[in-house]
PDB file of C-alpha atoms in Angstrom:
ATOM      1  CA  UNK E   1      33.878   4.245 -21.901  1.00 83.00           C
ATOM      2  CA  UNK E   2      36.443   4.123 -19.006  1.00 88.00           C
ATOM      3  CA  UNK E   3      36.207   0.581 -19.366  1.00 92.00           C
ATOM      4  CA  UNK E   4      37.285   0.398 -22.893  1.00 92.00           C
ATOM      5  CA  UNK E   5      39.627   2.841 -22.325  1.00 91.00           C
ATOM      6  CA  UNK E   6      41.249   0.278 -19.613  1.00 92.00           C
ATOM      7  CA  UNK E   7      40.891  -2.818 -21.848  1.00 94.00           C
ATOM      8  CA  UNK E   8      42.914  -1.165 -24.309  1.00 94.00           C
ATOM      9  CA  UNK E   9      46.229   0.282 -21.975  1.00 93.00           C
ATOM     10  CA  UNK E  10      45.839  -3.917 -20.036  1.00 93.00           C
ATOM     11  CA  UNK E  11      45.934  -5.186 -23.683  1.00 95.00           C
ATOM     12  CA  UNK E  12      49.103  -3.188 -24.787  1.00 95.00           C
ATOM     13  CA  UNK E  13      52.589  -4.664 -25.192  1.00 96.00           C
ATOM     14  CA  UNK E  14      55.219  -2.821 -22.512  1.00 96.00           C
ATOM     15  CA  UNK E  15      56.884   0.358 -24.120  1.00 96.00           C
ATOM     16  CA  UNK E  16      53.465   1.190 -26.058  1.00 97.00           C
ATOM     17  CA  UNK E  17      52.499   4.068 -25.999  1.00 97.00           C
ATOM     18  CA  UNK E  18      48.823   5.261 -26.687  1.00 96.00           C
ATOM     19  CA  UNK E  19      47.376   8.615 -27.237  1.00 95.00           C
ATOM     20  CA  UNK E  20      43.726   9.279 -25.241  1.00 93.00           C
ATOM     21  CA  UNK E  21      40.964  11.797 -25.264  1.00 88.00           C
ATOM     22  CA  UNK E  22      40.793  13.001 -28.652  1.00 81.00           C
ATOM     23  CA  UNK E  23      37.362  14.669 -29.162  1.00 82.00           C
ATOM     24  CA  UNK E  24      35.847  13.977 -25.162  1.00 85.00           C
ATOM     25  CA  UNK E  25      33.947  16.000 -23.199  1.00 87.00           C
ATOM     26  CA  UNK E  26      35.316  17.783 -20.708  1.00 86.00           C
ATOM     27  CA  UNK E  27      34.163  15.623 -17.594  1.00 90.00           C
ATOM     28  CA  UNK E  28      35.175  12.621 -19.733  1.00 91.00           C
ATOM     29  CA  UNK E  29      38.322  13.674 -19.847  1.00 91.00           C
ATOM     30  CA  UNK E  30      39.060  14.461 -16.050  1.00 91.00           C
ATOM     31  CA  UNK E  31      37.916  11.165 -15.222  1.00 94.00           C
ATOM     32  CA  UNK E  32      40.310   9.729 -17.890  1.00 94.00           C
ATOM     33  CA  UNK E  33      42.901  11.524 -16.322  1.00 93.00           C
ATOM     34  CA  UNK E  34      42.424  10.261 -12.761  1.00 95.00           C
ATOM     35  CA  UNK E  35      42.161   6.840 -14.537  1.00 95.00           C
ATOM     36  CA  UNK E  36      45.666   7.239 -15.716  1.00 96.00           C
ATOM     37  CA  UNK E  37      46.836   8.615 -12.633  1.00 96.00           C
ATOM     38  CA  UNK E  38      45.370   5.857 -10.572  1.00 96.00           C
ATOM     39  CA  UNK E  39      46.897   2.587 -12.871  1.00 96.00           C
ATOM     40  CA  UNK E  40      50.296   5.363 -12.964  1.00 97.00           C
ATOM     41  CA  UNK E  41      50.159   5.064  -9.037  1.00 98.00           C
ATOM     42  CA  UNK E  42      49.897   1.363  -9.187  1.00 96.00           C
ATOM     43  CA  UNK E  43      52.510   0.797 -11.425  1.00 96.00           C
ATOM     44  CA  UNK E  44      50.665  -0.419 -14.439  1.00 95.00           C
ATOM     45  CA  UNK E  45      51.458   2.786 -16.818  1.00 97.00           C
ATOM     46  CA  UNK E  46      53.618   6.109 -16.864  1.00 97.00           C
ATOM     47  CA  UNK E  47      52.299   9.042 -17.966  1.00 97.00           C
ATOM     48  CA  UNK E  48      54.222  10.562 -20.155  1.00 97.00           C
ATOM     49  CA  UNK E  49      52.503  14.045 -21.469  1.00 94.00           C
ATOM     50  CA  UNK E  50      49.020  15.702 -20.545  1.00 90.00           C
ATOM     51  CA  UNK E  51      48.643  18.278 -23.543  1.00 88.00           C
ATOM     52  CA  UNK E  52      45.910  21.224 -22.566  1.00 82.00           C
ATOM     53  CA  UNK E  53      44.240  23.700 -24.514  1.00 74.00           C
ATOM     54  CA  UNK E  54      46.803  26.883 -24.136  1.00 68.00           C
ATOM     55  CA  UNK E  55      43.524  28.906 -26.043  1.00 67.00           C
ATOM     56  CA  UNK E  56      41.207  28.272 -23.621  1.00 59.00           C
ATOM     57  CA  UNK E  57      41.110  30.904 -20.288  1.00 54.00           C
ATOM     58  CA  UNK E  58      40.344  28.345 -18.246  1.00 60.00           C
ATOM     59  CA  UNK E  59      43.847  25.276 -18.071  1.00 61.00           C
ATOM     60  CA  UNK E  60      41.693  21.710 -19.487  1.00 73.00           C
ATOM     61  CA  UNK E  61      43.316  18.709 -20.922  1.00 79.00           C
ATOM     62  CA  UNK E  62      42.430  17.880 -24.212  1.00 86.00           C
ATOM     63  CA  UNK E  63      44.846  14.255 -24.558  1.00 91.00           C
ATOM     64  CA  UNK E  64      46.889  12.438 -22.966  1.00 94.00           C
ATOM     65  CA  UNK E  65      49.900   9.715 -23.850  1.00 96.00           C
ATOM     66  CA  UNK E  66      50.667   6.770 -22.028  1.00 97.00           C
ATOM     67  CA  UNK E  67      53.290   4.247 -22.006  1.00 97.00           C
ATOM     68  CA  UNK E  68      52.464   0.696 -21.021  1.00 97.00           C
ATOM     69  CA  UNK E  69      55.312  -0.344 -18.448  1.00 94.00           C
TER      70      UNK E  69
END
């Protein structure tokens, strides 16, 4: 799935932005994260908002947006 996910920011035109992790697990998602944070640290992307579950007791991400740079 990470894969995918990948494909899809390298295939994106700069300024794009793209909304991720609608309806994943919990693990899924924390790997997606350090994904993002990884191609963010190499320049690739910029994260631009990690929106968590304010419901929840426990702080988890349930999407984030990108922006292809």
């Amino acid at each position: 799935m990470l894969e995918t996910i990948q494909t899809k920011i390298n295939s994106l035109a700069n300024g794009k932005k793209l909304i991720l992790g609608s309806g994943m697990k919990t693990d899924e998602m924390q790997k997606l994260i350090a994904l993002c944070e990884s191609l963010q640290s190499e320049g690739v992307i910029k994260i631009v908002n990690i929106h968590q579950d304010a419901q929840s007791s426990k702080t988890k991400s349930n999407s984030i947006v990108v922006e292809k740079i």
